[in-house]
Amino acid sequence: MSEKSDLIVQGTSEPAEIVPTPLSLVPHLREVAILLDIDGTLLDLAPTPREVWVPPGLMETLNALLQRTSGALAMVSGRSLNDIDLIFAPAIFPAVGGHGAEMRLAGGSEADAIGAPPLDKELKRRLAAIAKLSPGILLEDKGYSLALHYRLAPQAEKAIYEEVSRIRAELPGAPIEVLPGKSVCEIKQAGFTKASGVRELMRRAPFAGRKPFFIGDDVTDETVFAIMPDFAGLSFSVGRRARGVDGHFDTPDDVRAFLSQLATGGTTSSPVG
């Protein structure tokens, strides 16, 4: 395996362009753990969660990276592991799902719950009723969380958050957190995050001892951006320059192109610094 094929990209210091560069921050893929958010990062956003699709060539890229990292590639998503598997079927990837509520270390291994209880049924029922505020609000029950998607009803955003706030005020003892996202309001149990899930993942083989390389796009990914220095890792945002990241990509298509180049060992372009 050549030096050229084993390198990872370094963010450029130039803010306005993408510059081809030798990869130098982490010299070998065998030292790296590749961690990827899905929606808005690896895959383009869609009007509804069920409409996302895997572009041609991406599965080949992911499988190649999984092999070249000896299994140290994982999805890190708010989606459940079951939902992740449906998207990438028939492939099954290592993953942190449910915003850190569950984890799977390898494609053929059993999923581990990471001490996260599901949402209370009565609370979930009350939150689910918010979907009736307007046509176009889509309800997604993830077990550990409940998401209200309003991409098809953007005018309902304010009413959704006001109703969630009212329910929280009536139940001040409920251990829940509200996660604002891209046209989605998600409510989950407190006490776990994508970052807590990644910390647990990085304690287990084949991820332990490697330097993580995380790419994410949304507010919920910021907890992972924040812990990358703890592992001498790198973080990159998509669509915006998030605080504390090493660089960013403009679109998911740029992320896919970068990963494809990384998988084949070719010269690639760095994220914008």
PDB file of N, CA and C in Angstrom, residues 102-140:
ATOM      1  N   GLU A 102     -27.634   4.387  21.008  1.00  0.00           N
ATOM      2  CA  GLU A 102     -27.295   3.002  20.673  1.00  0.00           C
ATOM      3  C   GLU A 102     -26.067   2.970  19.772  1.00  0.00           C
ATOM      4  N   MET A 103     -25.412   1.808  19.755  1.00  0.00           N
ATOM      5  CA  MET A 103     -24.143   1.706  19.057  1.00  0.00           C
ATOM      6  C   MET A 103     -23.963   0.294  18.525  1.00  0.00           C
ATOM      7  N   ARG A 104     -23.297   0.188  17.376  1.00  0.00           N
ATOM      8  CA  ARG A 104     -22.915  -1.115  16.827  1.00  0.00           C
ATOM      9  C   ARG A 104     -21.478  -0.994  16.331  1.00  0.00           C
ATOM     10  N   LEU A 105     -20.622  -1.904  16.761  1.00  0.00           N
ATOM     11  CA  LEU A 105     -19.194  -1.806  16.474  1.00  0.00           C
ATOM     12  C   LEU A 105     -18.808  -2.383  15.129  1.00  0.00           C
ATOM     13  N   ALA A 106     -19.601  -3.322  14.621  1.00  0.00           N
ATOM     14  CA  ALA A 106     -19.297  -3.946  13.335  1.00  0.00           C
ATOM     15  C   ALA A 106     -20.596  -4.361  12.676  1.00  0.00           C
ATOM     16  N   GLY A 107     -20.539  -4.581  11.370  1.00  0.00           N
ATOM     17  CA  GLY A 107     -21.743  -4.906  10.629  1.00  0.00           C
ATOM     18  C   GLY A 107     -22.458  -6.138  11.117  1.00  0.00           C
ATOM     19  N   GLY A 108     -21.712  -7.133  11.569  1.00  0.00           N
ATOM     20  CA  GLY A 108     -22.334  -8.375  11.997  1.00  0.00           C
ATOM     21  C   GLY A 108     -22.556  -8.490  13.482  1.00  0.00           C
ATOM     22  N   SER A 109     -22.271  -7.424  14.240  1.00  0.00           N
ATOM     23  CA  SER A 109     -22.380  -7.497  15.698  1.00  0.00           C
ATOM     24  C   SER A 109     -23.742  -7.027  16.178  1.00  0.00           C
ATOM     25  N   GLU A 110     -24.036  -7.355  17.421  1.00  0.00           N
ATOM     26  CA  GLU A 110     -25.289  -6.920  18.024  1.00  0.00           C
ATOM     27  C   GLU A 110     -25.205  -5.448  18.415  1.00  0.00           C
ATOM     28  N   ALA A 111     -26.346  -4.776  18.388  1.00  0.00           N
ATOM     29  CA  ALA A 111     -26.396  -3.385  18.819  1.00  0.00           C
ATOM     30  C   ALA A 111     -26.352  -3.315  20.340  1.00  0.00           C
ATOM     31  N   ASP A 112     -25.697  -2.285  20.858  1.00  0.00           N
ATOM     32  CA  ASP A 112     -25.627  -2.035  22.295  1.00  0.00           C
ATOM     33  C   ASP A 112     -26.408  -0.775  22.617  1.00  0.00           C
ATOM     34  N   ALA A 113     -27.340  -0.865  23.583  1.00  0.00           N
ATOM     35  CA  ALA A 113     -27.956   0.348  24.103  1.00  0.00           C
ATOM     36  C   ALA A 113     -26.960   0.985  25.061  1.00  0.00           C
ATOM     37  N   ILE A 114     -26.792   2.294  24.981  1.00  0.00           N
ATOM     38  CA  ILE A 114     -25.777   2.950  25.801  1.00  0.00           C
ATOM     39  C   ILE A 114     -26.470   3.655  26.966  1.00  0.00           C
ATOM     40  N   GLY A 115     -27.219   2.916  27.744  1.00  0.00           N
ATOM     41  CA  GLY A 115     -27.839   3.454  28.945  1.00  0.00           C
ATOM     42  C   GLY A 115     -28.888   4.506  28.697  1.00  0.00           C
ATOM     43  N   ALA A 116     -29.518   4.484  27.546  1.00  0.00           N
ATOM     44  CA  ALA A 116     -30.496   5.511  27.193  1.00  0.00           C
ATOM     45  C   ALA A 116     -31.907   4.931  27.209  1.00  0.00           C
ATOM     46  N   PRO A 117     -32.789   5.382  28.111  1.00  0.00           N
ATOM     47  CA  PRO A 117     -34.160   4.891  28.117  1.00  0.00           C
ATOM     48  C   PRO A 117     -34.978   5.524  27.002  1.00  0.00           C
ATOM     49  N   PRO A 118     -35.990   4.835  26.491  1.00  0.00           N
ATOM     50  CA  PRO A 118     -36.870   5.444  25.485  1.00  0.00           C
ATOM     51  C   PRO A 118     -37.704   6.551  26.110  1.00  0.00           C
ATOM     52  N   LEU A 119     -38.248   7.405  25.281  1.00  0.00           N
ATOM     53  CA  LEU A 119     -39.116   8.468  25.774  1.00  0.00           C
ATOM     54  C   LEU A 119     -40.350   7.894  26.462  1.00  0.00           C
ATOM     55  N   ASP A 120     -40.796   8.567  27.504  1.00  0.00           N
ATOM     56  CA  ASP A 120     -42.023   8.178  28.190  1.00  0.00           C
ATOM     57  C   ASP A 120     -43.194   8.175  27.205  1.00  0.00           C
ATOM     58  N   LYS A 121     -44.022   7.135  27.278  1.00  0.00           N
ATOM     59  CA  LYS A 121     -45.109   6.982  26.307  1.00  0.00           C
ATOM     60  C   LYS A 121     -46.105   8.135  26.349  1.00  0.00           C
ATOM     61  N   GLU A 122     -46.461   8.604  27.544  1.00  0.00           N
ATOM     62  CA  GLU A 122     -47.425   9.687  27.655  1.00  0.00           C
ATOM     63  C   GLU A 122     -46.827  10.995  27.112  1.00  0.00           C
ATOM     64  N   LEU A 123     -45.573  11.232  27.426  1.00  0.00           N
ATOM     65  CA  LEU A 123     -44.907  12.417  26.901  1.00  0.00           C
ATOM     66  C   LEU A 123     -44.837  12.346  25.379  1.00  0.00           C
ATOM     67  N   LYS A 124     -44.532  11.180  24.868  1.00  0.00           N
ATOM     68  CA  LYS A 124     -44.444  11.009  23.428  1.00  0.00           C
ATOM     69  C   LYS A 124     -45.802  11.260  22.768  1.00  0.00           C
ATOM     70  N   ARG A 125     -46.854  10.806  23.407  1.00  0.00           N
ATOM     71  CA  ARG A 125     -48.197  11.010  22.865  1.00  0.00           C
ATOM     72  C   ARG A 125     -48.519  12.503  22.775  1.00  0.00           C
ATOM     73  N   ARG A 126     -48.179  13.248  23.830  1.00  0.00           N
ATOM     74  CA  ARG A 126     -48.460  14.685  23.838  1.00  0.00           C
ATOM     75  C   ARG A 126     -47.636  15.414  22.775  1.00  0.00           C
ATOM     76  N   LEU A 127     -46.401  15.032  22.640  1.00  0.00           N
ATOM     77  CA  LEU A 127     -45.551  15.664  21.636  1.00  0.00           C
ATOM     78  C   LEU A 127     -46.004  15.316  20.222  1.00  0.00           C
ATOM     79  N   ALA A 128     -46.459  14.077  20.043  1.00  0.00           N
ATOM     80  CA  ALA A 128     -46.904  13.646  18.724  1.00  0.00           C
ATOM     81  C   ALA A 128     -48.111  14.439  18.250  1.00  0.00           C
ATOM     82  N   ALA A 129     -48.935  14.870  19.187  1.00  0.00           N
ATOM     83  CA  ALA A 129     -50.134  15.630  18.825  1.00  0.00           C
ATOM     84  C   ALA A 129     -49.789  16.968  18.177  1.00  0.00           C
ATOM     85  N   ILE A 130     -48.555  17.446  18.359  1.00  0.00           N
ATOM     86  CA  ILE A 130     -48.147  18.710  17.749  1.00  0.00           C
ATOM     87  C   ILE A 130     -48.203  18.625  16.227  1.00  0.00           C
ATOM     88  N   ALA A 131     -48.030  17.432  15.687  1.00  0.00           N
ATOM     89  CA  ALA A 131     -48.058  17.258  14.237  1.00  0.00           C
ATOM     90  C   ALA A 131     -49.398  17.672  13.633  1.00  0.00           C
ATOM     91  N   LYS A 132     -50.436  17.755  14.456  1.00  0.00           N
ATOM     92  CA  LYS A 132     -51.761  18.138  13.962  1.00  0.00           C
ATOM     93  C   LYS A 132     -51.909  19.651  13.794  1.00  0.00           C
ATOM     94  N   LEU A 133     -50.888  20.400  14.184  1.00  0.00           N
ATOM     95  CA  LEU A 133     -50.982  21.854  14.074  1.00  0.00           C
ATOM     96  C   LEU A 133     -51.110  22.329  12.635  1.00  0.00           C
ATOM     97  N   SER A 134     -50.510  21.590  11.711  1.00  0.00           N
ATOM     98  CA  SER A 134     -50.510  22.043  10.323  1.00  0.00           C
ATOM     99  C   SER A 134     -50.264  20.875   9.386  1.00  0.00           C
ATOM    100  N   PRO A 135     -50.963  20.836   8.243  1.00  0.00           N
ATOM    101  CA  PRO A 135     -50.625  19.838   7.218  1.00  0.00           C
ATOM    102  C   PRO A 135     -49.178  20.025   6.788  1.00  0.00           C
ATOM    103  N   GLY A 136     -48.492  18.938   6.577  1.00  0.00           N
ATOM    104  CA  GLY A 136     -47.093  19.012   6.164  1.00  0.00           C
ATOM    105  C   GLY A 136     -46.105  18.760   7.276  1.00  0.00           C
ATOM    106  N   ILE A 137     -46.548  18.838   8.550  1.00  0.00           N
ATOM    107  CA  ILE A 137     -45.669  18.469   9.659  1.00  0.00           C
ATOM    108  C   ILE A 137     -45.602  16.948   9.708  1.00  0.00           C
ATOM    109  N   LEU A 138     -44.415  16.408   9.634  1.00  0.00           N
ATOM    110  CA  LEU A 138     -44.229  14.961   9.616  1.00  0.00           C
ATOM    111  C   LEU A 138     -43.654  14.490  10.944  1.00  0.00           C
ATOM    112  N   LEU A 139     -44.254  13.476  11.501  1.00  0.00           N
ATOM    113  CA  LEU A 139     -43.840  12.922  12.785  1.00  0.00           C
ATOM    114  C   LEU A 139     -42.946  11.710  12.552  1.00  0.00           C
ATOM    115  N   GLU A 140     -41.804  11.669  13.251  1.00  0.00           N
ATOM    116  CA  GLU A 140     -40.897  10.535  13.157  1.00  0.00           C
ATOM    117  C   GLU A 140     -40.589  10.031  14.568  1.00  0.00           C
TER     118      GLU A 140
END
